[in-house]
XYZ file of C-alpha atoms in Angstrom:
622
model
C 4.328 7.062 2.324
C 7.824 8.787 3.261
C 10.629 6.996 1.449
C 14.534 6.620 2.581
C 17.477 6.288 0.827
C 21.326 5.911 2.006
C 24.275 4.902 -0.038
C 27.957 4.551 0.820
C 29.898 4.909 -1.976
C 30.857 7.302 -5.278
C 28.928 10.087 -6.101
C 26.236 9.861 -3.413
C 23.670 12.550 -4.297
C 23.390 10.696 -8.303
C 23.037 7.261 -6.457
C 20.595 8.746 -3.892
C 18.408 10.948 -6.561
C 18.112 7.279 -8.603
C 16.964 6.073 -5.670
C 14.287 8.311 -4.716
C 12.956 8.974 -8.011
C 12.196 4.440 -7.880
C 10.219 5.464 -4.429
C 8.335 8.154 -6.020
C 5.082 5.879 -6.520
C 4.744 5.804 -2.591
C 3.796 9.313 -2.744
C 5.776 12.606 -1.232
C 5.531 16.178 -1.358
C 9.066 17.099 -0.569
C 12.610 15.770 -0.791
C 15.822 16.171 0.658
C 19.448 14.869 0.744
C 22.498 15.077 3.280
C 25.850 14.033 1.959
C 28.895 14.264 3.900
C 32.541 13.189 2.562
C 32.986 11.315 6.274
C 36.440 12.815 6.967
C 37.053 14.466 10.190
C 38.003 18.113 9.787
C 37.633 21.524 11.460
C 34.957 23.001 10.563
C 33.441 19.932 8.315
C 29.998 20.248 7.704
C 27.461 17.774 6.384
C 25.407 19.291 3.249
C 21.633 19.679 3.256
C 19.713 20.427 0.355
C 16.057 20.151 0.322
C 13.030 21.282 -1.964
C 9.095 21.421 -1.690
C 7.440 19.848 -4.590
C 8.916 17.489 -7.027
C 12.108 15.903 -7.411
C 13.131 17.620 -10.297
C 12.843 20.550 -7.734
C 15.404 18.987 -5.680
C 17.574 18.176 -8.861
C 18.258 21.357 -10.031
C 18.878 22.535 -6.344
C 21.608 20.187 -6.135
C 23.029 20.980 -9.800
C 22.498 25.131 -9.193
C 24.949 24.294 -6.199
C 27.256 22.025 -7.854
C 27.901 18.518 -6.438
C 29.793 18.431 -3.494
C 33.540 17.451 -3.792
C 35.027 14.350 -2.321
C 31.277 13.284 -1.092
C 31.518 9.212 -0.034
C 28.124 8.542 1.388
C 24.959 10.307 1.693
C 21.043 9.724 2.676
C 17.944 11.251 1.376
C 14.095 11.289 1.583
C 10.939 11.717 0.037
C 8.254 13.253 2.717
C 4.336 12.812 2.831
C 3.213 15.298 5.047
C 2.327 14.234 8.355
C 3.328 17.143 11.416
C 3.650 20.450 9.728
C 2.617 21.627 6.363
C 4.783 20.365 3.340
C 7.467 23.017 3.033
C 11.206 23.285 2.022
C 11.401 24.148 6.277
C 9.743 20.476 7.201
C 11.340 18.547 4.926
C 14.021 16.350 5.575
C 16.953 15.945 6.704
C 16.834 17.563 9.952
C 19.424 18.630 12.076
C 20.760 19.522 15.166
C 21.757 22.824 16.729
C 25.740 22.381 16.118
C 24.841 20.837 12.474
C 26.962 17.136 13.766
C 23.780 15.278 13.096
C 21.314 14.732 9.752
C 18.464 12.411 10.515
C 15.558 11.132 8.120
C 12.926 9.544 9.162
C 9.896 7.110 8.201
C 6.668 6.623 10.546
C 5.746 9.016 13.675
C 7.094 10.053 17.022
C 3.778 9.743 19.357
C 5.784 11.443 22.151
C 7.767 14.044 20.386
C 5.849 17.060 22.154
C 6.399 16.021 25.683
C 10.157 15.286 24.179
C 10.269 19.170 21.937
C 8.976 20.797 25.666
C 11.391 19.162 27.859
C 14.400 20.072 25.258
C 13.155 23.944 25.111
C 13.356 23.905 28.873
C 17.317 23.195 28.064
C 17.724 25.983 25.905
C 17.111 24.108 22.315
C 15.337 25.856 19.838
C 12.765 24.151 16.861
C 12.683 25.280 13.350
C 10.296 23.007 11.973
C 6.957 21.432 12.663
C 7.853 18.284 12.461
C 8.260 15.064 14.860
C 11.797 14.364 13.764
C 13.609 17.217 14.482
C 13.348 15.897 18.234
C 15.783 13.079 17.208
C 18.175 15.329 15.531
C 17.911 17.122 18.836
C 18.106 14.226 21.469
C 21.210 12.655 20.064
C 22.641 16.041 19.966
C 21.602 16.247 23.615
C 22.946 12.961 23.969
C 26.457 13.623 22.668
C 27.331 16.788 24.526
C 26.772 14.761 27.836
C 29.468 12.197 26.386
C 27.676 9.556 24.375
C 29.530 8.118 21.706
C 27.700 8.205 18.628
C 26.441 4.803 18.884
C 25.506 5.291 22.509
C 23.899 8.736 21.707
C 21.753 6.595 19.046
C 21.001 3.991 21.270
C 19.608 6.461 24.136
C 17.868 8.415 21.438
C 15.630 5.119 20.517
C 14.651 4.573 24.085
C 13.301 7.951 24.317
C 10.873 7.511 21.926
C 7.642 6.204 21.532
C 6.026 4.948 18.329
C 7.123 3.905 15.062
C 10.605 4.816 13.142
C 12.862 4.221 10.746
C 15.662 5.965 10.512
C 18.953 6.894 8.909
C 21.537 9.709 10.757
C 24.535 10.688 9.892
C 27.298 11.814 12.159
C 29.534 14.311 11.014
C 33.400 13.222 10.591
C 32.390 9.819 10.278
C 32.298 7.788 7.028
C 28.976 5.623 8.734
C 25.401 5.557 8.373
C 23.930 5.097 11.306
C 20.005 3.700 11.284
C 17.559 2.638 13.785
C 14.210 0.504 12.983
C 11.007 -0.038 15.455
C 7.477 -0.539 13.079
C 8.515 1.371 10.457
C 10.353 -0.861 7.490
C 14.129 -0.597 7.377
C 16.362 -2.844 4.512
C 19.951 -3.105 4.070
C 22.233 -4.545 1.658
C 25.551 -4.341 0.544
C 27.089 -4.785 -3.254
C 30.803 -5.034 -5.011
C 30.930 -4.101 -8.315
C 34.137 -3.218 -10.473
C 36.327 -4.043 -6.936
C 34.360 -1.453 -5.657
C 32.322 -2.122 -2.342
C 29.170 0.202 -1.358
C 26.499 -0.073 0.803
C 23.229 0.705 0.849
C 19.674 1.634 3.243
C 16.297 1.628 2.148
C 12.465 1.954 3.130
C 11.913 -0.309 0.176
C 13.630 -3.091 -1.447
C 12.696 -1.719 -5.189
C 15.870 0.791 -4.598
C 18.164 -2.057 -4.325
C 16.766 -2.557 -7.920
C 19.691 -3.897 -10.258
C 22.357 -3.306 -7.606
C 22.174 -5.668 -4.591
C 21.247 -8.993 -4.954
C 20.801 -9.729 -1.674
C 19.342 -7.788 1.485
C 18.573 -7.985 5.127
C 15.228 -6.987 6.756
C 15.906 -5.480 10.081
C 13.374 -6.549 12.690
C 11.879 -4.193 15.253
C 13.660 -2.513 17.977
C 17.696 -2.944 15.582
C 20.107 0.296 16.130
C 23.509 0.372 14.571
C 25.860 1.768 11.815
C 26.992 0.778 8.298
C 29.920 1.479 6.399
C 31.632 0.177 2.827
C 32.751 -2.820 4.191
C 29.096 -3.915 6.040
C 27.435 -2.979 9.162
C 27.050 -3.928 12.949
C 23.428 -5.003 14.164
C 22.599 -4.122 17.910
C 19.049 -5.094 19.783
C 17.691 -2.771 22.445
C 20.002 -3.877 25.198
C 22.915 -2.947 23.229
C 24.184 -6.900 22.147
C 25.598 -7.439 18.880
C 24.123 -9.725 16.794
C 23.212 -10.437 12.885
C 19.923 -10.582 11.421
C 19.076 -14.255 10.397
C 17.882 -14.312 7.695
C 19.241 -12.425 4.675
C 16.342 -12.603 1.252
C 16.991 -12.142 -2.448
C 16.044 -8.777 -4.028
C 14.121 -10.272 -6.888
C 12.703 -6.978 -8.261
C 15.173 -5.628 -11.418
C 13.132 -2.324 -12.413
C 9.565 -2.884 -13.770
C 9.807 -1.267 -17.478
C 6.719 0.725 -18.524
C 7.336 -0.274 -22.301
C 5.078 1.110 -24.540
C 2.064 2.237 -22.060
C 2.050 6.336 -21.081
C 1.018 5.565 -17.370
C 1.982 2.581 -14.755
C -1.564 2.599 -14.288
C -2.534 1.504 -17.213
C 0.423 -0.906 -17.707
C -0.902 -2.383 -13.891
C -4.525 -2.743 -15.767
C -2.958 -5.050 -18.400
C -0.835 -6.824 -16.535
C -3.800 -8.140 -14.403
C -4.256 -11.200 -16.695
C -0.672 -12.905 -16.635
C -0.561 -11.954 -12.225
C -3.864 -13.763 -12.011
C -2.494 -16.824 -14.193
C 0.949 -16.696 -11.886
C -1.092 -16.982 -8.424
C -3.286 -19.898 -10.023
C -0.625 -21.657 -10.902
C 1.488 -21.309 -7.299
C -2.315 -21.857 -5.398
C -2.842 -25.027 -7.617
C 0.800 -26.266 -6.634
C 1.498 -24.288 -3.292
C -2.130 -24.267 -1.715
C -2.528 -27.351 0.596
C -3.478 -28.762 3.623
C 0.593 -29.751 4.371
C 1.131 -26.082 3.764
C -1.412 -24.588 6.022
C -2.107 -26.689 8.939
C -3.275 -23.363 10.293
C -6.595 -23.536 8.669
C -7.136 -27.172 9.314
C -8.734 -28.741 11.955
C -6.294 -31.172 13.557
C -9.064 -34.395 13.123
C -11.149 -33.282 10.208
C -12.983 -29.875 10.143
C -11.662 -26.376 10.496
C -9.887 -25.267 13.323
C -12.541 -22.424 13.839
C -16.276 -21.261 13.381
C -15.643 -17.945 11.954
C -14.067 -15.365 10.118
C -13.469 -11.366 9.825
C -11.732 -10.178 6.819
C -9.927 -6.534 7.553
C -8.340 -4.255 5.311
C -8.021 -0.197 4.088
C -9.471 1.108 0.761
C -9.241 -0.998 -2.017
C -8.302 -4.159 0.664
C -11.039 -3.154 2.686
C -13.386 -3.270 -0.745
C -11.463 -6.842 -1.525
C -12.244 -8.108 2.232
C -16.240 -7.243 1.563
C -15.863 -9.289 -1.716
C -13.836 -12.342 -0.057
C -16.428 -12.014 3.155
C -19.135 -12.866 0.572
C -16.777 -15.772 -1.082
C -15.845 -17.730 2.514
C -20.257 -17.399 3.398
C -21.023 -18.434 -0.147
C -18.642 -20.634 -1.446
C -17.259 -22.195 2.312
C -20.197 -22.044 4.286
C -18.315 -19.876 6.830
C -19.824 -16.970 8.990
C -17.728 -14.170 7.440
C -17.755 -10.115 7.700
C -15.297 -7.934 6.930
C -14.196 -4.632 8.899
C -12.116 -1.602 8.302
C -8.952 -1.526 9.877
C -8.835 1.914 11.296
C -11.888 0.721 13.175
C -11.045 -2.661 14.188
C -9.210 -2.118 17.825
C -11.018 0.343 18.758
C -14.682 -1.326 17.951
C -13.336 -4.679 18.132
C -15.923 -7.477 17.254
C -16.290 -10.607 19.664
C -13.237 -12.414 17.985
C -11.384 -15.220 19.916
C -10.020 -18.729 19.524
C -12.516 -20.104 17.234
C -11.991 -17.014 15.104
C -9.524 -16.526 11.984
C -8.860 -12.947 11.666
C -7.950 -12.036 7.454
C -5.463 -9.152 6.746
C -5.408 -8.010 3.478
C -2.582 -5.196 2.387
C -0.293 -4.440 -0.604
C 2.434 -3.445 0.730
C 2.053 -5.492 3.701
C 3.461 -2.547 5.915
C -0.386 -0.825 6.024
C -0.324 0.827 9.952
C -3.620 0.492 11.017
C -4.165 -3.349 9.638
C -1.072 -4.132 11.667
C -2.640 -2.792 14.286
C -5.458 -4.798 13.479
C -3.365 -7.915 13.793
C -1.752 -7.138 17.384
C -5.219 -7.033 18.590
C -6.571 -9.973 17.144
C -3.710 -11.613 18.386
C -3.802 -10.077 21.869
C -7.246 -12.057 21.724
C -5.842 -15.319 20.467
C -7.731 -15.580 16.902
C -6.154 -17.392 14.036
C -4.204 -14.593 11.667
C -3.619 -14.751 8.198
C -2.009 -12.138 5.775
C -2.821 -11.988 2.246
C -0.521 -9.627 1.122
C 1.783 -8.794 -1.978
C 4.770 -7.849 -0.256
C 6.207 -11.902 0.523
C 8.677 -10.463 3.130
C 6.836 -7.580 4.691
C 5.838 -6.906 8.097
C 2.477 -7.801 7.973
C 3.431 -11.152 6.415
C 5.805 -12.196 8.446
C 4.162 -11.443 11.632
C 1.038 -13.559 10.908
C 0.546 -17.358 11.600
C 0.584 -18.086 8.509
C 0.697 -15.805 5.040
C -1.483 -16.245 1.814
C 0.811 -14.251 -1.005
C -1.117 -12.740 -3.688
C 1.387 -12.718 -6.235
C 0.456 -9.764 -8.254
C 4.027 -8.191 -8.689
C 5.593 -4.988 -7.918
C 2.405 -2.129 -8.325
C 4.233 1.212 -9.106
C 0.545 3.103 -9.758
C -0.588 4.420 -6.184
C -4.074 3.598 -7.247
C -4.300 -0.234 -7.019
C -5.090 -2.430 -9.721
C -4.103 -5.318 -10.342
C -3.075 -6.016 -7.151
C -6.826 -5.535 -5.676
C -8.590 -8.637 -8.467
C -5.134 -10.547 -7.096
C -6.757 -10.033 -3.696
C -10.148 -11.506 -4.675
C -8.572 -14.109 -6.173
C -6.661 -15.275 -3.493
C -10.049 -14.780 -1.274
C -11.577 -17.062 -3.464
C -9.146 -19.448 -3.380
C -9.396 -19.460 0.676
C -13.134 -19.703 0.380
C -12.584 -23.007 -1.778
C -9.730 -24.357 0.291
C -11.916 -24.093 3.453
C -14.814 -25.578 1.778
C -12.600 -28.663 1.383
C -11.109 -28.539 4.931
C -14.388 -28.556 6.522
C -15.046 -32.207 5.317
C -14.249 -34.998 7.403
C -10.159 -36.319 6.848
C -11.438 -39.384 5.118
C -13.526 -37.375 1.997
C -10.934 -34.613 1.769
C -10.220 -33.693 -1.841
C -7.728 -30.934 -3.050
C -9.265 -27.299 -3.167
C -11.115 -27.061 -6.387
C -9.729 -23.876 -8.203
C -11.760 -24.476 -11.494
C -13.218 -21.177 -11.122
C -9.365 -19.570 -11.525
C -8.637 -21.207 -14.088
C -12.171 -19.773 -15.705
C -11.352 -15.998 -14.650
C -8.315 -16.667 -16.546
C -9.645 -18.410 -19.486
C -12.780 -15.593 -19.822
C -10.726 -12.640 -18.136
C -11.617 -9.458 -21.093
C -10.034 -6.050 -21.380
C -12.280 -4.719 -24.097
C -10.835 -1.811 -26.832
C -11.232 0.717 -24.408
C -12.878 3.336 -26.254
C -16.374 3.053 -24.925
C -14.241 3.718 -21.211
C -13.095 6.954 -23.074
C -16.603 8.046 -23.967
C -17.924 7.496 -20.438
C -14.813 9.036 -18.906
C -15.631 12.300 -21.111
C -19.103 12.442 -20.063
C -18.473 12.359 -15.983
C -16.026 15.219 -17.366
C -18.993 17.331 -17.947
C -19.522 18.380 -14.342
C -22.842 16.232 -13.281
C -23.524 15.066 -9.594
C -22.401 11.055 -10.036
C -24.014 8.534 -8.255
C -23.509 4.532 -8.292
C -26.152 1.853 -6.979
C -25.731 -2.034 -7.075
C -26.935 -4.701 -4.994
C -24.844 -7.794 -3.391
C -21.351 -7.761 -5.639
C -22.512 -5.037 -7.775
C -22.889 -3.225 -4.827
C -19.020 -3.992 -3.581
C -17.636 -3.269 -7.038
C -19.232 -0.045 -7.302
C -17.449 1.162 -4.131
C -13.987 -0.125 -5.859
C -15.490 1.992 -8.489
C -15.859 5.009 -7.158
C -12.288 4.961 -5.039
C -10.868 4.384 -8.443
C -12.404 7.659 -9.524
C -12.008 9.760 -6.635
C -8.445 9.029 -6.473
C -7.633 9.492 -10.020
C -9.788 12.086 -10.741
C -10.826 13.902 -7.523
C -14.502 13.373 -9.322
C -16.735 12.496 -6.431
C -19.344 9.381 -7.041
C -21.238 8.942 -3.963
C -22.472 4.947 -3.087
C -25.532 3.480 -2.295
C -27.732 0.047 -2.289
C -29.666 0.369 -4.712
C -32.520 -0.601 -2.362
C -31.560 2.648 0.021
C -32.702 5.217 -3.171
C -35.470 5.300 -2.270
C -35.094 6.118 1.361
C -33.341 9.745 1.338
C -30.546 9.890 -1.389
C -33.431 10.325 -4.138
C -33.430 13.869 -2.762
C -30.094 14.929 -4.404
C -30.888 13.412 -7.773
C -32.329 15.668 -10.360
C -31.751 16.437 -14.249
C -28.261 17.300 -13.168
C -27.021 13.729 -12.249
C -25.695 10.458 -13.699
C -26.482 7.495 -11.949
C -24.632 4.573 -12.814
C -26.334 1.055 -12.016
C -24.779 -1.942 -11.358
C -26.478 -4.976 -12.346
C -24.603 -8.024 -13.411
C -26.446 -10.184 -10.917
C -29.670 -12.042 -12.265
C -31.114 -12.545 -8.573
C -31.723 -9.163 -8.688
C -31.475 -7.614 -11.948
C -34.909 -6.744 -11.680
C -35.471 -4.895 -8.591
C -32.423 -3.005 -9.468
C -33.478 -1.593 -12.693
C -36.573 -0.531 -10.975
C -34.635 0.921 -8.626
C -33.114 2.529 -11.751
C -36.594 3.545 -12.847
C -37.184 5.875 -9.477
C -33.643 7.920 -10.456
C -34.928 8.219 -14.264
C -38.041 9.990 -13.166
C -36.287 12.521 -11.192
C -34.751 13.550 -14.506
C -31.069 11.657 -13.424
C -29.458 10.213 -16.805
C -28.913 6.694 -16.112
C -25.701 4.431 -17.328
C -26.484 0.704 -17.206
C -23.304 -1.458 -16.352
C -24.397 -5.037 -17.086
C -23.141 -8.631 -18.770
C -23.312 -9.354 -22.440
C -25.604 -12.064 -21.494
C -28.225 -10.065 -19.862
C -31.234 -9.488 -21.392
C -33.656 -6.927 -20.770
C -37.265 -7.547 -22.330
C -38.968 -5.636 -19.931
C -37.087 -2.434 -20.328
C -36.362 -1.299 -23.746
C -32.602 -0.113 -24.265
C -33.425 3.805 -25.341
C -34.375 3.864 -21.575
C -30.441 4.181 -20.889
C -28.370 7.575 -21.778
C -25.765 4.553 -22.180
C -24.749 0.768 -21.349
C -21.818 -0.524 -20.564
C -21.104 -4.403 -20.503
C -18.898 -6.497 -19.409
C -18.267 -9.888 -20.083
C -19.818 -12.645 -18.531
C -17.348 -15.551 -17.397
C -18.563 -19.185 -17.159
C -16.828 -22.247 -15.880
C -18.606 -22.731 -12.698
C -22.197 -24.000 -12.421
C -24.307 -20.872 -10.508
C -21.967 -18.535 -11.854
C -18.139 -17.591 -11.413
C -17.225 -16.043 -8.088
C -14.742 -13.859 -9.311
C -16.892 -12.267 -11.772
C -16.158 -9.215 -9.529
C -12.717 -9.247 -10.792
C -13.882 -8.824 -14.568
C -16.441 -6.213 -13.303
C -13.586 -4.340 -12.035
C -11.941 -3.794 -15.334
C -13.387 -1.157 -17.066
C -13.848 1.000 -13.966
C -10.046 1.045 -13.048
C -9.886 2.001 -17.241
C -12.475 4.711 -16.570
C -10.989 6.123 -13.829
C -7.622 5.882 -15.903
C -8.973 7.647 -18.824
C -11.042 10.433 -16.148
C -7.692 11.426 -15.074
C -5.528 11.840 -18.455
C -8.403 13.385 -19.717
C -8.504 16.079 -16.842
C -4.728 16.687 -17.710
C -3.417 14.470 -14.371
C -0.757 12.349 -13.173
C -3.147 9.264 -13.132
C 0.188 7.435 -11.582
C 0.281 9.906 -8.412
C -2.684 11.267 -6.961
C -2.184 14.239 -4.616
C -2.394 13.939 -1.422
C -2.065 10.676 -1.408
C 0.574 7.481 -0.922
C 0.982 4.263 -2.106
C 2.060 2.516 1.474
C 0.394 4.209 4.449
C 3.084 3.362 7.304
C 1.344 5.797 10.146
C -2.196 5.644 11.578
């Protein structure tokens, strides 16, 4: 989603163009930077430049023009389209009438029409579509009645509704101003060389090998930051410092030899999974989450709902099926766009699962302030340690999977199902009595990570070239299979903008048969010996309608009744052990070569595989 940057400090537009580019991976479709050398003078102006497209579109604005002399402190922004189509005219900064006031913005003003119509009425004038040229309006407003900048800022945020975050500047003033409500908002400060500066972020990663240290500014914080630190102010205008000031851990994730993050985020799947086993194994106990214990024996609760968006929704299905399985817990998971508003019977007795990335996911913290609002249990298992979602949640399950600079998630989404396994087996041990408790048996982790297989990659190349070749795609499965596929074909579509249309495998039959013909792959899923059989017969239906079929199975599966030249190809996968019954996280090896498929779909198609259009890595508006 939209990214921020601010900086206090020499040579603002290099230190804010650094910046940006490290929030590129969110996704944007315009950029735009105000600097401003913060000395009052007649006639002093702050400087917008702004571009459609891609930052190097911005870059050679700002070197055409030549940098800007004496500059001290400057924000910027990277824009995903949300009110008003993604132009050089709706990107940001915007500004008010006399050009005092540059304001970027994160998240969305629900009320900025009835605002816009009441400001016409008093003769001001909009050049853009968007929601927050309003604010560069109101405090505009604001000021010519008398407010004081910070006053004009503070009566700006009580006019409107939703979610923002914000950074303003004021011209003649060597201050960034910011504002925070739902939308996240980080500042830090560094001296380096006897030289102080200051910076403001929408995400820690642009503190990257800078600040050390940062403060995450809570919900409803106004106030203004300059080189020497900043003053903190809560909605009735008191003073006060945020408590609790975190270390910026993240140093700049190197893409070493590998052409794409993507692909990097692929590999780097084995050594996240062996870092969250090893903090679950030490971290993971009853001491540490009394939440999910039942104060005399038991669990506190007779059921759960998992909820999540796109890959965390596919991650809930897969941990639903874990906590029923492996915990003996009624379980279903929901997607969060559709949770408040179709709400299942949740209460007390109920633990409510939110599963995000970035942790700052709109619509799942939504989710949360309504499953709170009817007293369930809420945990977040999220990436992002000091997040929103996280820290708003009785108690938080991290996932551990590292900074993910790909927009299409991979590693992070088997980190999920790990730690959804790991759940499953920690409430299978809390549900016995206090006197036969036994620590959470994680044996099957340890297996993932033991059996966990990448392959060479090229038969992921071969399939990726034939789905090049312009066929209708279709994927079936059953149980897992079924749930994988879906991750499957999300990978694809956002990669590739292939489409590969979903079904049971059971549901062929009853009206999707109709679109298959000579002109159509369909890819079956069948790792599962339950129902390995009735799957391939399933697979039998689609091969008589002409469709050429792709078999994605284990290495240990055997298929006597149905000869091998019956498949245009197979794929398999390895088969992990460990557990008696099989592994639970098998899903997570399944997953493998379909994030490499989808990887190789895209280069092959000449893409970004890295940044999808359209789309953003942390979706901060509903």
């Amino acid at each position: 989603m939209c990214g921020i940057a601010g900086y206090i400090g020499d040579s603002p537009e290099q230190n804010i163009l650094y910046r940006l580019r490290l929030l590129e991976y969110r996704g944007y479709d315009s950029a735009g930077i105000a600097v401003s050398d913060g000395e009052k003078s007649d006639g002093e102006k702050i400087v917008i430049t702004k571009r459609a497209g891609e930052l190097k579109n911005l870059e050679a604005a700002l070197k055409q023009a030549g940098k800007t002399a004496g500059a001290k402190l400057g924000i910027g922004h990277t824009r995903w389209a949300t009110h008003g189509k993604p132009d050089e005219i709706n990107a940001h900064p915007h500004v008010s009438r006399d050009g005092k006031w540059a304001v970027v913005h994160n998240g969305i003003i629900e009320n900025h029409a009835e605002l816009k119509s009441e400001l016409k009425k008093l003769g001001y004038e909009f050049y853009s579509a968007t929601d927050t040229e309003t604010a560069a309006k109101l405090l505009e407003y604001y000021s010519a009645q008398g407010a004081a900048p910070l006053q004009a800022l503070r009566q700006t945020c009580e006019r409107l509704e939703g979610s923002f975050a914000m950074a303003i500047l004021h011209a003649g003033e060597k201050k960034i101003y910011f504002a925070k409500n739902k939308s996240p908002l980080y500042l830090a400060y560094a001296e380096n060389d006897g030289k102080k500066r200051t910076y403001l972020a929408s995400d820690v990663i642009c503190f990257s090998a800078q600040a050390r240290e940062y403060y995450a500014l809570p919900d409803g914080v106004y106030g203004m930051a300059d080189e020497n630190g900043a003053e903190f102010y809560d909605k009735t205008g008191r003073i006060f410092l945020p408590a609790e000031k975190l270390s910026a851990a993240y140093t700049g994730e190197e893409i070493n030899r590998y052409p794409h993050y993507m692909l990097k985020e692929i590999y780097d799947t084995l050594p996240a999974l062996r870092a969250e086993t090893t903090y679950f194994e030490s971290n993971f106990t009853f001491e540490n989450y009394p939440l999910l214990c039942g104060a005399n024996g038991g669990r506190g609760f007779t059921k759960a709902v998992l909820v999540g968006c796109g890959t965390a929704y596919h991650a809930a299905l897969s941990g639903a099926g874990m906590l029923g399985r492996v915990a003996d817990l009624d379980s279903a998971a929901y997607v969060a766009s559709e949770f408040r508003y179709y709400c299942p019977k949740i209460d007390e007795n109920t633990l409510a699962v939110f599963i995000s990335q970035s942790g700052e996911t709109a619509d799942t913290l939504a989710a949360m302030q309504e499953a709170k609002r009817r007293s369930a249990k809420t945990l977040a298992v999220v990436n992002a340690e000091h997040s929103t979602l996280a820290k708003n949640a009785d108690a938080f399950l991290p996932v551990k999977a590292g900074t993910e600079i790909a927009v299409a998630s991979t590693k992070a989404y088997s980190c999920q199902a790990a730690a959804l396994y790991a759940l499953a087996e920690f409430l299978r041990a809390a549900a016995l009595p206090l006197q036969k408790r036994c620590a959470p048996d994680f044996s099957a982790l340890n297996a993932l990570c033991a059996g966990l297989s990448y392959g060479d990659g090229n038969e992921e190349k071969e399939i990726a070239r034939l789905f090049c070749g312009g066929k209708k795609l279709f994927f079936i499965g059953r149980g897992d299979d079924y749930r994988t596929a879906l991750e499957a074909s999300l990978k694809i579509k956002e990669t590739s903008y292939l489409n590969a249309d979903v079904y049971y495998a059971g549901e062929l039959k009853h009206g999707f048969l109709a679109l298959v013909d000579e002109n159509s792959y369909v890819v079956v899923f069948a790792t599962e010996e339950a129902t390995l059989q009735k799957t391939l017969s399933n697979a039998e239906e689609a091969r008589a309608r002409g469709a050429g079929i792709i078999l994605f199975t284990t290495n240990e599966t055997a298929l006597p009744d149905c000869p091998e030249e019956k498949f245009f190809r197979i794929l398999r996968v390895n088969k992990l052990g460990g557990v008696a019954g099989g592994n639970p996280l098998q899903c997570v090896q399944n997953i493998l070569p379909w994030q490499r498929i989808a990887y190789e779909l895209s280069v092959e198609k000449g893409l970004n595989p890295d940044k999808p259009r359209n789309l953003a890595k942390s979706v901060t508006v509903e």
